[in-house]
Coordinates of C-alpha atoms in Angstrom, one line a residue:
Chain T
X1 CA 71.1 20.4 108.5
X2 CA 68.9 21.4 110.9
X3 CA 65.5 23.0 108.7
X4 CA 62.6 25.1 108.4
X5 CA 59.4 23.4 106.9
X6 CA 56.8 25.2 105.9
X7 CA 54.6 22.5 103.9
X8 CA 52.1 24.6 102.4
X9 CA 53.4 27.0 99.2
X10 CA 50.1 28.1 98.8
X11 CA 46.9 28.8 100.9
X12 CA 43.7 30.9 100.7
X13 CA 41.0 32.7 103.0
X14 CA 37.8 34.9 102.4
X15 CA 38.2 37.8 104.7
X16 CA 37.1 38.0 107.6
X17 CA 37.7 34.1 108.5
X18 CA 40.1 32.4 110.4
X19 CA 43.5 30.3 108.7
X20 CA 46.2 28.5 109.7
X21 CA 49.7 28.3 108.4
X22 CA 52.0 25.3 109.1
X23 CA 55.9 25.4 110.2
X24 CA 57.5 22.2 111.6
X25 CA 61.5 23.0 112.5
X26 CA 64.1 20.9 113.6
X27 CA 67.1 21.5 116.1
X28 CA 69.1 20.1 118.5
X29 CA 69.1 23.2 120.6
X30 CA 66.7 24.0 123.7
X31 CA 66.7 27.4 123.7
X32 CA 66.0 28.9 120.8
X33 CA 63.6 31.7 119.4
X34 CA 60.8 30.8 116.6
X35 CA 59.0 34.1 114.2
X36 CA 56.9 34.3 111.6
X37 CA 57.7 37.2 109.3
X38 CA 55.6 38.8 106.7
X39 CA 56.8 39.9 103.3
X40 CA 54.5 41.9 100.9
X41 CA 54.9 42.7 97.2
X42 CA 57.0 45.7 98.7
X43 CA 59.9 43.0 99.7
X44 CA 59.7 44.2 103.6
X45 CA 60.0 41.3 105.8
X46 CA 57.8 42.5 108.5
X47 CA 57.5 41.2 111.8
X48 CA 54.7 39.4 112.4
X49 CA 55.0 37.3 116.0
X50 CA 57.9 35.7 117.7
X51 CA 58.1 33.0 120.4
X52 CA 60.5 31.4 123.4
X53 CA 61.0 28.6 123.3
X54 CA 61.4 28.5 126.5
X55 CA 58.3 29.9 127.5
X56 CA 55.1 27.1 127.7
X57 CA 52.5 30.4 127.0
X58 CA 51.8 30.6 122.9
X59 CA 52.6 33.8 121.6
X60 CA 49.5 36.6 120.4
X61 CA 49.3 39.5 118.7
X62 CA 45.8 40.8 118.1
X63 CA 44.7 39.1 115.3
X64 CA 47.8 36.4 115.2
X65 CA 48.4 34.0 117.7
X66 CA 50.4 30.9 117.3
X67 CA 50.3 27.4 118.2
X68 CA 53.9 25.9 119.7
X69 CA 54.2 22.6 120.5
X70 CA 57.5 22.2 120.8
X71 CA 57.8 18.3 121.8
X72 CA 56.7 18.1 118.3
X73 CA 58.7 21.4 117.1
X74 CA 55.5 22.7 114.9
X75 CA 55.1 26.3 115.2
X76 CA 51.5 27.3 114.0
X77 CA 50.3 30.8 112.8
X78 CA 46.4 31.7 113.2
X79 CA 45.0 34.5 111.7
X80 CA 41.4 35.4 112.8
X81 CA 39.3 38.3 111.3
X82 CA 41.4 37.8 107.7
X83 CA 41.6 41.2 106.1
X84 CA 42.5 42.3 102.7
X85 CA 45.7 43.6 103.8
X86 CA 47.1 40.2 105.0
X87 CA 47.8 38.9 102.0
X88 CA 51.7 38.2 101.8
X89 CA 54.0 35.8 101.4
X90 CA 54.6 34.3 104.8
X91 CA 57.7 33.1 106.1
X92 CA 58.5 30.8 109.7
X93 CA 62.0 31.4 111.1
X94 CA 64.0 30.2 113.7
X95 CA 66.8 31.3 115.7
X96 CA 69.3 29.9 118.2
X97 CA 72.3 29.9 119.9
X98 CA 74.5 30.9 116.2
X99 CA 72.3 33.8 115.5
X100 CA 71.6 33.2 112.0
X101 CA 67.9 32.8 110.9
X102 CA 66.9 29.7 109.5
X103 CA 63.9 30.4 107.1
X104 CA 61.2 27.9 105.7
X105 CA 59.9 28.2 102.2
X106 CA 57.5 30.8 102.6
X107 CA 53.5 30.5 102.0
X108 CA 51.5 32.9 99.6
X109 CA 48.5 33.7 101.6
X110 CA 45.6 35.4 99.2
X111 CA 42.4 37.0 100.7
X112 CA 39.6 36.9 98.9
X113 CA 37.1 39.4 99.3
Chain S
X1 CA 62.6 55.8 114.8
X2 CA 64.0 55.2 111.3
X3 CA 63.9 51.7 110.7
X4 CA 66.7 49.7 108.6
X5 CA 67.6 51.0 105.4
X6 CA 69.0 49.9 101.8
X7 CA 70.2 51.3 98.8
X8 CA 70.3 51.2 96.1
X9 CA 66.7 49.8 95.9
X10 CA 67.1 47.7 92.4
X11 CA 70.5 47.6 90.8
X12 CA 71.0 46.5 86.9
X13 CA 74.3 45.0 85.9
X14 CA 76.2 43.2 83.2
X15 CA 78.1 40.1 84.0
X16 CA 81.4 40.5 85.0
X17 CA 81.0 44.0 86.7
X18 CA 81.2 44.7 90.7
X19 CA 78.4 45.7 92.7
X20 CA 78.1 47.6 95.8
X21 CA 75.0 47.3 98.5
X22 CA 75.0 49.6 101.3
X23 CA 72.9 49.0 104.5
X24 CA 72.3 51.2 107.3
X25 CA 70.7 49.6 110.5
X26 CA 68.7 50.7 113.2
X27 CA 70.2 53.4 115.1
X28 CA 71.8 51.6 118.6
X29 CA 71.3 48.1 116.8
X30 CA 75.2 46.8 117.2
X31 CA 74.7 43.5 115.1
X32 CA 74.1 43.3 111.6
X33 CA 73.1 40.4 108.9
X34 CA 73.0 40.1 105.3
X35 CA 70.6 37.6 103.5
X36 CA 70.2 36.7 100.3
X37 CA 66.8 35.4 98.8
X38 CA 66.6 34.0 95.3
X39 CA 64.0 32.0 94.0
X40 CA 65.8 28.5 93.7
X41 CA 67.0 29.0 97.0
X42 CA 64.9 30.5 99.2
X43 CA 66.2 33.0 102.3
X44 CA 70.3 32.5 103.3
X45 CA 72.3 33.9 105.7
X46 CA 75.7 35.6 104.3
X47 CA 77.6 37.4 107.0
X48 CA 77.2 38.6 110.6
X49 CA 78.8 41.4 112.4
X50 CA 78.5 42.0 116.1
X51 CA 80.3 45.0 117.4
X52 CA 83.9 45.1 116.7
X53 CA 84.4 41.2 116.8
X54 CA 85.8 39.3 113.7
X55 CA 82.8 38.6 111.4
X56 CA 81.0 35.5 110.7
X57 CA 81.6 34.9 106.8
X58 CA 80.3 31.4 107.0
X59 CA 77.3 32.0 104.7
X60 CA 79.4 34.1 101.6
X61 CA 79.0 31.6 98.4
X62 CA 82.6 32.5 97.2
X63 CA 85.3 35.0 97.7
X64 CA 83.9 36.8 94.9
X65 CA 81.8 38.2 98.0
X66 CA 83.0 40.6 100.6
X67 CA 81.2 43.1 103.0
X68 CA 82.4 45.3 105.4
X69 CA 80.8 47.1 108.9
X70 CA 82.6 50.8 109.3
X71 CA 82.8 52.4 112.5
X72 CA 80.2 49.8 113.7
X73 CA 76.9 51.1 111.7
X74 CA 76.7 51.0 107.8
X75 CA 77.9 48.3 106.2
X76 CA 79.0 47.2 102.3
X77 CA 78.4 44.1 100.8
X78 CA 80.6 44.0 97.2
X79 CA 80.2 41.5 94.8
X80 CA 83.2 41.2 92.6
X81 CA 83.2 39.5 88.3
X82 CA 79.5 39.5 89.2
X83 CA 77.2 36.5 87.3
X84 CA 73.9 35.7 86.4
X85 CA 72.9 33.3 89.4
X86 CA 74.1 36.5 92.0
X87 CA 70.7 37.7 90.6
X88 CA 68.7 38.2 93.8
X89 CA 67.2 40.4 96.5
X90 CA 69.9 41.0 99.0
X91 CA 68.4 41.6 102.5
X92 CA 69.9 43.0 105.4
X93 CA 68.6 43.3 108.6
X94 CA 69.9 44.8 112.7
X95 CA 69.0 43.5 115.6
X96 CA 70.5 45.0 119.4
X97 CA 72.7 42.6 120.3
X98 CA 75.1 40.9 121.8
X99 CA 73.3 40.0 124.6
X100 CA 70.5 40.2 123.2
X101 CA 71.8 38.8 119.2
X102 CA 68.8 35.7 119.6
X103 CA 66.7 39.0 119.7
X104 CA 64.5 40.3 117.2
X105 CA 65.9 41.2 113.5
X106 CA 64.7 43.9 111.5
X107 CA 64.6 43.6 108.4
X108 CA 65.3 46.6 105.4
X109 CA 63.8 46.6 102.2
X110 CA 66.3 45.1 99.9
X111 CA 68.3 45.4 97.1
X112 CA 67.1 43.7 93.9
X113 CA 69.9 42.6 92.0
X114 CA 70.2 41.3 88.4
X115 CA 72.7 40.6 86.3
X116 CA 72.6 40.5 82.7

């Protein structure tokens, strides 16, 4: 089965600093598409970033950006500047050639003030 | 625009009863998924429509589920003799496709489902 891993269940950050959250993947596929998606208490998966693989340039959006190192398939998400309204449950993705999304885990991120 | 949509938003059932969960995509979004995310096991695909092709019913978990795309936009997913582990939040989610169906999927809000 080719999987999602996202090793940490839990991790925290006081606001305003930076954290990372891990996602390793596997496939057999070379062109396939990576996300990280967002889900709050409300249950919306919200998009948070999405990458190429294809594409050697890592991914940013404001205050996200990831790391992709794709030799190593490990998909990184940074978030700088932590605020309150971060706190989620975040979930790495990928997709491919069949369409479907594979999903890791998830990772409860809390934000301490 | 109006982003993907799901009702009902929670859903209360006894065992053995059907169940019906509508989704309405994005407007001009011609593929649709359904996912299912339960504690023990995490976010799975169900079913994929694309346009007027033959769906993709690989990820259903028995025949007790069905769903169904009309006229290429809203679509039905029915539970049938419902049970206690289809308690879950059902997702669905659009993306443009088929070109573009490794493109972006947005996601509704869900319907939580449990069966008593």
């Amino acid at each position: 089965a080719q999987t999602v891993t996202q090793s940490q269940p839990e991790m925290s950050v006081q606001e305003a600093e930076t954290v990372t959250l891990s996602c390793t993947y596997d496939t057999s596929e070379s062109d396939y598409y990576l996300f990280w998606y967002k889900q709050p208490p409300s249950r919306q998966m919200i998009l948070v970033i999405r990458q190429e693989a294809y594409k050697q340039q890592n991914a940013t959006e404001n205050r996200f950006s990831v790391n992709f190192q794709k030799a190593a398939k490990s998909f990184s998400l940074k978030i700088s500047d932590s605020q309150l309204g971060d706190a989620a449950m975040y979930f790495c993705a990928r997709g491919g050639s069949n369409y479907k999304l594979t999903f890791g885990k998830g990772t409860l991120l809390t934000v301490n003030p | 625009g109006a982003g993907v949509s799901q009702s009902p938003s929670n859903k209360v059932t006894e065992k053995g009863k059907d169940v019906e969960l509508r989704c309405d995509p994005i407007s001009g979004h011609t593929a649709l998924y359904w996912y299912r995310q339960s504690l023990g096991q995490g976010l799975e695909f169900l079913i994929y429509f694309q346009g007027n092709s033959a769906p993709d019913k690989s990820g259903l978990p028995s025949d007790r589920f069905s769903a169904e795309r009309t006229g290429g936009s809203v679509s039905t997913l029915t539970i049938q003799r419902t049970q206690q582990e289809d308690s879950a939040v059902y997702l669905c989610a659009s993306s443009l496709g088929p070109r573009q169906d490794k493109e972006t999927q947005y996601f509704g809000p869900g319907t939580r489902l449990l069966v008593l």
